[in-house]
XYZ file of C-alpha atoms in Angstrom:
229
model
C 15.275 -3.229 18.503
C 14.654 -2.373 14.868
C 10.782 -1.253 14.622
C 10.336 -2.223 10.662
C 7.389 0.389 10.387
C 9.726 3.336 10.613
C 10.723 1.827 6.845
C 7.859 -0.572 5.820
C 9.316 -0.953 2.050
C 12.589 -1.729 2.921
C 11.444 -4.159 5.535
C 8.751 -5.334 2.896
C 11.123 -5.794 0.432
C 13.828 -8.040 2.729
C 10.665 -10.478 4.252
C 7.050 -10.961 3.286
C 7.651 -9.071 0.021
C 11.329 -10.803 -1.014
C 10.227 -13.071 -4.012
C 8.928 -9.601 -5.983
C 12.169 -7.659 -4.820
C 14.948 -6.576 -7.537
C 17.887 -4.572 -6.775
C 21.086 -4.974 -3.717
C 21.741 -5.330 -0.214
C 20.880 -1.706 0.208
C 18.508 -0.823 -2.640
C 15.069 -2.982 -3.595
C 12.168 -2.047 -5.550
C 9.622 -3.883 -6.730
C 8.876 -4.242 -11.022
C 7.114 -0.936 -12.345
C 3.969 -2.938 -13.006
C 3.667 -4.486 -9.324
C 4.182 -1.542 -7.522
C 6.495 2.324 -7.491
C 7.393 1.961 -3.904
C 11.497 1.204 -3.125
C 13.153 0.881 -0.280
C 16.596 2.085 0.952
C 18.325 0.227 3.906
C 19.045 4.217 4.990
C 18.488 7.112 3.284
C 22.199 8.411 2.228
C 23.369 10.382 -1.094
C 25.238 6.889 -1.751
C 22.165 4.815 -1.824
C 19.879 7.435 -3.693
C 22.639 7.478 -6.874
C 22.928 3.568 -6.480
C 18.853 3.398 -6.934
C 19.084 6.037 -9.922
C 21.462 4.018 -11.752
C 19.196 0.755 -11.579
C 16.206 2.579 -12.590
C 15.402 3.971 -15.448
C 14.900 7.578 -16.205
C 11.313 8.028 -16.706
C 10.300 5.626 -13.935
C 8.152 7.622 -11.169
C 8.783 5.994 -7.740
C 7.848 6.098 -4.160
C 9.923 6.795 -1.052
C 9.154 6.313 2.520
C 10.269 8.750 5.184
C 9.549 9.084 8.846
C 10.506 12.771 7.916
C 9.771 15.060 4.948
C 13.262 15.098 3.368
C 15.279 16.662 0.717
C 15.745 14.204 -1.615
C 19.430 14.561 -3.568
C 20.008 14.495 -6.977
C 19.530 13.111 -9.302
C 16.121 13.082 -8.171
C 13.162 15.754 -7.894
C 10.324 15.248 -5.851
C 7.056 15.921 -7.729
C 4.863 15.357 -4.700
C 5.051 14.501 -0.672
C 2.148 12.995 0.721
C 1.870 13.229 4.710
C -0.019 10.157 6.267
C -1.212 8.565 9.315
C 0.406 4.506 9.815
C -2.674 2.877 11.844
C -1.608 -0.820 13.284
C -4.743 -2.806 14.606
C -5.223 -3.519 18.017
C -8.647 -4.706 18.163
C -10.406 -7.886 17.962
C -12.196 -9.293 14.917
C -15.700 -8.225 14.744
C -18.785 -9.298 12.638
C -19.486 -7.081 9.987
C -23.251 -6.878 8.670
C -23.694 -5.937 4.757
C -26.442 -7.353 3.568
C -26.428 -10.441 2.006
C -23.249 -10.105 0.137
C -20.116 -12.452 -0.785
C -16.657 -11.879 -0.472
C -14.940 -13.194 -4.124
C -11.348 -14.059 -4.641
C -10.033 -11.712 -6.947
C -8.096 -13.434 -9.973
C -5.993 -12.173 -13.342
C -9.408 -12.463 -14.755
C -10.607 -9.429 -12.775
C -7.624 -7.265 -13.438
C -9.460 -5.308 -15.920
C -12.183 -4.604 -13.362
C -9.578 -4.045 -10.535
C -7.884 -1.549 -12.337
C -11.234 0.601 -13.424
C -12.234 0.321 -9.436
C -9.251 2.007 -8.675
C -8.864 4.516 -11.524
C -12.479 5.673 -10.347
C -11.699 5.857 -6.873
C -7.842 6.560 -6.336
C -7.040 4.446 -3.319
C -3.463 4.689 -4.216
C -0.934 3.435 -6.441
C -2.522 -0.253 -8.576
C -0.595 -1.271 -11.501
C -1.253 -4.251 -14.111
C 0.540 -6.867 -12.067
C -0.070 -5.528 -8.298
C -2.494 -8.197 -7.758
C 1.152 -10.428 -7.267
C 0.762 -8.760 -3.715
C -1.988 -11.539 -3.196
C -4.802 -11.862 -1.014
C -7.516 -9.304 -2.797
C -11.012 -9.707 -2.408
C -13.798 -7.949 -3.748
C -17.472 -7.419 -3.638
C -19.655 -8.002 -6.615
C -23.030 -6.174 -7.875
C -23.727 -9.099 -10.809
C -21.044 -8.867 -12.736
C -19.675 -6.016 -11.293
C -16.607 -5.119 -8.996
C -17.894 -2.422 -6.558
C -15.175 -2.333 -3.941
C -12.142 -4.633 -2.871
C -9.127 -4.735 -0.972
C -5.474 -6.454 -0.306
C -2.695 -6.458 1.163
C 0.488 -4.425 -0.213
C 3.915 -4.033 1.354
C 4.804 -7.138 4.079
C 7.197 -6.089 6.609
C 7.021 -9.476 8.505
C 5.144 -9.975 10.891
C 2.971 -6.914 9.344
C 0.872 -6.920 6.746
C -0.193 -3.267 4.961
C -4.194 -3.331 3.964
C -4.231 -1.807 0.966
C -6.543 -0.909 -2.059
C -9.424 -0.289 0.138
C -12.145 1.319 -2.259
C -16.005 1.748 -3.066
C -17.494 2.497 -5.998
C -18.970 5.833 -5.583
C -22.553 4.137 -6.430
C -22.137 1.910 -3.384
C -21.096 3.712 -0.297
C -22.811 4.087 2.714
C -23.194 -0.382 2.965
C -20.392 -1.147 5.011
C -18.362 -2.666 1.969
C -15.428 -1.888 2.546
C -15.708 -2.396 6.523
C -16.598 -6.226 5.214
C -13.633 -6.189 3.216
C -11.581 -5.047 5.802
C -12.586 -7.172 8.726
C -12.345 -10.697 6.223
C -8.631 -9.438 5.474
C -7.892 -8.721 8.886
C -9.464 -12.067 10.034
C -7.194 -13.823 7.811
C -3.747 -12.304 8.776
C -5.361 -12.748 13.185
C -5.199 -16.291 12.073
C -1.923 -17.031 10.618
C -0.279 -14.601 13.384
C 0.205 -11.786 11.190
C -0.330 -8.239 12.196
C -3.084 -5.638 9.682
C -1.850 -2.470 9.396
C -2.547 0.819 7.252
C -1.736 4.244 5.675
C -3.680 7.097 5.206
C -3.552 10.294 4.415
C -3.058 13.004 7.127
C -6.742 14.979 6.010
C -8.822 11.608 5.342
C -10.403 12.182 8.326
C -14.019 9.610 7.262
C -11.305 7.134 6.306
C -9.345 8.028 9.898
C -13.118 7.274 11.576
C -13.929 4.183 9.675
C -10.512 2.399 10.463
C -10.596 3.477 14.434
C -14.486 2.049 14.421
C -12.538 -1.150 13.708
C -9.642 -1.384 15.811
C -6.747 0.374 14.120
C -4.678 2.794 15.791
C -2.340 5.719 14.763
C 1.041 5.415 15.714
C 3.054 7.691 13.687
C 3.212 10.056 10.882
C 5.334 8.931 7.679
C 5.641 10.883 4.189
C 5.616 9.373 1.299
C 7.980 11.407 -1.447
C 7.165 10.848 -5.281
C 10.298 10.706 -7.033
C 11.634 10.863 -10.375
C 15.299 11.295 -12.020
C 15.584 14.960 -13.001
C 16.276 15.528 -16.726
C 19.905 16.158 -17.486
């Protein structure tokens, strides 16, 4: 049996994810401005030069490995990034916060979605990666202070994703809110929440054991980009 979390983003890309994928039967990627991550049905010379000549040449992408491979030319790897996959195995909890709501983020937040991020790094967020669907955020006013989605959709997974706090606001169980009302939602419609993380977050590591998520395996994430000829 084919366990689509050894290659989320291909898996992603051929289910839950389909309607943003571009490419073949053995090369999809999603639009610059959703998201960098593609996904190769294996990873073979043959499929790397098929992705290089649909993308083009400045375009910094994402490739995930269960392995820390050498990536062929055309490409160079500017970075690997080693992380934990967590898949929950827990049962919903309540979550206490204060007396705060839990918004529907919109295209009219974007803006704010994309300064939350910048100040924060959760990961990759582009312009348009709010197409993923299903963010929510916590506001202070008028404020975003922390949100979180869902990203790549190998069904019947679903990746939580964008899971940050303004630095002003930590230590209020935002993001634990955030977490538990996405993870409440997929329970319900029979999906599955899982994560990434990196290797060394260990406070992020704590955090998503307290609620229920376990780490299966290791995967690396390569950042690639067409060498310059």
């Amino acid at each position: 049996m084919i366990n689509v979390l050894e290659n989320p983003a291909w898996h992603a890309l051929l289910t839950g994810n389909a309607p943003l994928a571009i490419g073949s039967e053995r090369v999809k990627f999603f639009d610059e401005e959703v998201s960098p991550f593609v996904g190769l049905v294996s990873n073979t010379t043959d499929n790397f030069t098929e992705l290089a000549d649909l993308l083009p040449h400045e375009r910094v992408c994402v490739f995930i490995d269960p392995a820390q491979i050498s990536v062929p030319a055309p490409w160079q790897v500017l970075n690997c990034v080693e992380c934990y996959q967590m898949v929950f195995s827990g049962k919903a909890v309540k979550i206490s916060a204060g007396e705060v709501a839990v918004v529907d983020l919109t295209d009219e937040h974007i803006p704010q979605m994309l300064a939350l991020t910048q100040a924060t790094n959760p990961g990759p967020f582009s312009q348009q990666t709010i197409r993923f669907g299903h963010y929510k955020g916590i506001f202070d006013g008028d404020k975003l202070v922390a949100m979180a989605g869902q990203r790549l959709t190998p069904s019947p997974y679903a990746e939580l994703s964008a899971v940050c706090t303004h630095p002003d606001y930590l230590g209020r169980s935002y993001a634990k809110l955030l977490l538990m009302s996405q993870i409440e939602r997929l329970l319900k419609s029979g999906g599955v929440p899982y994560l990434h993380v990196r290797h060394d977050n260990e406070r992020a590591i704590g955090v998503y054991k307290s609620l229920g998520f376990t780490a299966t395996r290791k995967l690396f994430f390569h950042v690639i980009k067409k060498a310059k000829t």
